[in-house]
C-alpha cells in the first residue's frame, strides 16, 4: 500500500526556495518601513484656564541697596503675585533667590568668557 498522506503533505509543504523568497520579501518590507518619512509628533492642544490668570513670575528692580527700599520692593513683588499666605504660614522661614548679575554695567564679569 502506498502512503497517500505523505504525498499530499509533500505537495502542501513549502519548498526551501519559496521559504527564502518569502523571508526575503518580509525582511525587505520591514526595512522599507524605516525608509518612510517620520510622522510629525502631534502637539497637545492648550486649554485656557476657566478663571482669572495670575502671574507666576515677578520681576522688579530696586533703585538703591537701602534695606528698607529692598524690603518694600520684595513686598510689592509678592503682593503682585497674589501673596504667599496659602503656601507660607506665619513663622516659616523663606528664601528668595536674587539675580545679582542682571543689569550690571561694570564691564566683564569675573570668570565668564565672551561668546564668539
CSV table of C-alpha atoms in Angstrom, one decimal:
chain,number,residue,atom,x,y,z
A,1,UNK,CA,0.0,0.0,0.0
A,2,UNK,CA,1.2,3.4,-0.8
A,3,UNK,CA,1.0,6.3,1.6
A,4,UNK,CA,-1.1,9.0,0.1
A,5,UNK,CA,-0.9,11.1,3.2
A,6,UNK,CA,2.8,11.7,2.7
A,7,UNK,CA,2.3,12.7,-0.9
A,8,UNK,CA,-0.3,15.3,0.0
A,9,UNK,CA,1.8,16.7,2.8
A,10,UNK,CA,4.7,16.9,0.4
A,11,UNK,CA,2.7,18.9,-2.1
A,12,UNK,CA,1.4,21.3,0.6
A,13,UNK,CA,4.9,21.8,2.1
A,14,UNK,CA,6.8,25.0,1.4
A,15,UNK,CA,9.9,24.4,-0.6
A,16,UNK,CA,13.2,25.9,0.6
A,17,UNK,CA,13.3,28.2,-2.4
A,18,UNK,CA,9.8,29.6,-1.7
A,19,UNK,CA,10.6,30.0,2.0
A,20,UNK,CA,13.7,32.0,1.3
A,21,UNK,CA,11.8,34.1,-1.2
A,22,UNK,CA,9.0,34.9,1.3
A,23,UNK,CA,11.6,35.5,4.1
A,24,UNK,CA,13.5,38.0,1.9
A,25,UNK,CA,10.3,39.8,0.9
A,26,UNK,CA,9.2,40.0,4.6
A,27,UNK,CA,12.7,41.4,5.6
A,28,UNK,CA,12.5,43.9,2.7
A,29,UNK,CA,9.1,45.1,3.8
A,30,UNK,CA,10.3,45.6,7.3
A,31,UNK,CA,13.3,47.6,6.1
A,32,UNK,CA,11.2,49.7,3.8
A,33,UNK,CA,9.1,50.9,6.8
A,34,UNK,CA,12.2,52.6,8.2
A,35,UNK,CA,12.7,54.5,4.9
A,36,UNK,CA,9.4,56.3,5.2
A,37,UNK,CA,9.2,59.9,6.3
A,38,UNK,CA,8.6,60.2,10.0
A,39,UNK,CA,5.1,61.3,11.0
A,40,UNK,CA,5.2,64.6,12.9
A,41,UNK,CA,4.5,64.4,16.6
A,42,UNK,CA,1.2,65.8,17.5
A,43,UNK,CA,1.2,68.8,19.8
A,44,UNK,CA,-1.2,68.8,22.7
A,45,UNK,CA,-3.9,71.4,22.5
A,46,UNK,CA,-3.8,74.1,25.1
A,47,UNK,CA,-7.0,74.6,27.1
A,48,UNK,CA,-7.2,78.1,28.5
A,49,UNK,CA,-8.0,78.3,32.3
A,50,UNK,CA,-11.5,79.0,33.3
A,51,UNK,CA,-10.7,81.6,36.0
A,52,UNK,CA,-8.5,84.7,36.0
A,53,UNK,CA,-4.9,84.2,35.3
A,54,UNK,CA,-2.4,85.2,38.0
A,55,UNK,CA,1.3,85.8,37.4
A,56,UNK,CA,3.8,83.1,38.2
A,57,UNK,CA,6.9,85.3,37.9
A,58,UNK,CA,7.5,88.8,39.3
A,59,UNK,CA,10.4,90.9,38.1
A,60,UNK,CA,11.5,94.1,39.8
A,61,UNK,CA,14.5,96.4,40.0
A,62,UNK,CA,15.4,98.3,43.2
A,63,UNK,CA,16.8,101.8,42.7
A,64,UNK,CA,19.2,101.5,45.7
A,65,UNK,CA,20.6,98.9,48.1
A,66,UNK,CA,19.0,100.5,51.1
A,67,UNK,CA,17.4,97.8,53.2
A,68,UNK,CA,14.0,99.4,53.6
A,69,UNK,CA,13.8,100.0,49.8
A,70,UNK,CA,14.7,96.4,49.1
A,71,UNK,CA,12.2,95.1,51.7
A,72,UNK,CA,9.4,97.3,50.2
A,73,UNK,CA,10.2,96.2,46.6
A,74,UNK,CA,10.1,92.5,47.6
A,75,UNK,CA,6.8,93.0,49.5
A,76,UNK,CA,5.4,94.7,46.4
A,77,UNK,CA,6.5,91.8,44.1
A,78,UNK,CA,5.0,89.2,46.4
A,79,UNK,CA,1.7,91.1,46.5
A,80,UNK,CA,1.7,91.3,42.7
A,81,UNK,CA,1.9,87.5,42.7
A,82,UNK,CA,-1.1,87.3,44.9
A,83,UNK,CA,0.7,86.8,48.2
A,84,UNK,CA,2.1,83.7,49.7
A,85,UNK,CA,-0.5,83.1,52.5
A,86,UNK,CA,-1.7,79.9,51.0
A,87,UNK,CA,1.8,78.4,50.9
A,88,UNK,CA,3.8,80.1,53.7
A,89,UNK,CA,2.4,80.2,57.3
A,90,UNK,CA,3.4,82.8,59.9
A,91,UNK,CA,6.8,82.0,61.4
A,92,UNK,CA,8.0,79.9,58.4
A,93,UNK,CA,11.5,80.6,57.0
A,94,UNK,CA,11.6,81.6,53.4
A,95,UNK,CA,14.5,82.1,51.0
A,96,UNK,CA,14.2,84.4,48.0
A,97,UNK,CA,16.7,83.8,45.1
A,98,UNK,CA,18.0,87.0,43.6
A,99,UNK,CA,19.9,87.5,40.3
A,100,UNK,CA,22.8,89.8,41.2
A,101,UNK,CA,24.4,89.7,37.8
A,102,UNK,CA,21.5,91.1,35.8
A,103,UNK,CA,21.8,94.6,34.6
A,104,UNK,CA,25.4,95.1,35.9
A,105,UNK,CA,27.2,97.8,33.8
A,106,UNK,CA,30.6,97.1,35.3
A,107,UNK,CA,32.0,95.5,32.1
A,108,UNK,CA,33.2,91.9,32.1
A,109,UNK,CA,32.0,89.5,34.7
A,110,UNK,CA,34.7,87.6,36.6
A,111,UNK,CA,35.2,84.0,35.3
A,112,UNK,CA,33.0,84.4,32.2
A,113,UNK,CA,34.4,84.4,28.7
A,114,UNK,CA,32.6,86.3,25.9
A,115,UNK,CA,30.7,84.2,23.3
A,116,UNK,CA,32.3,84.3,19.9
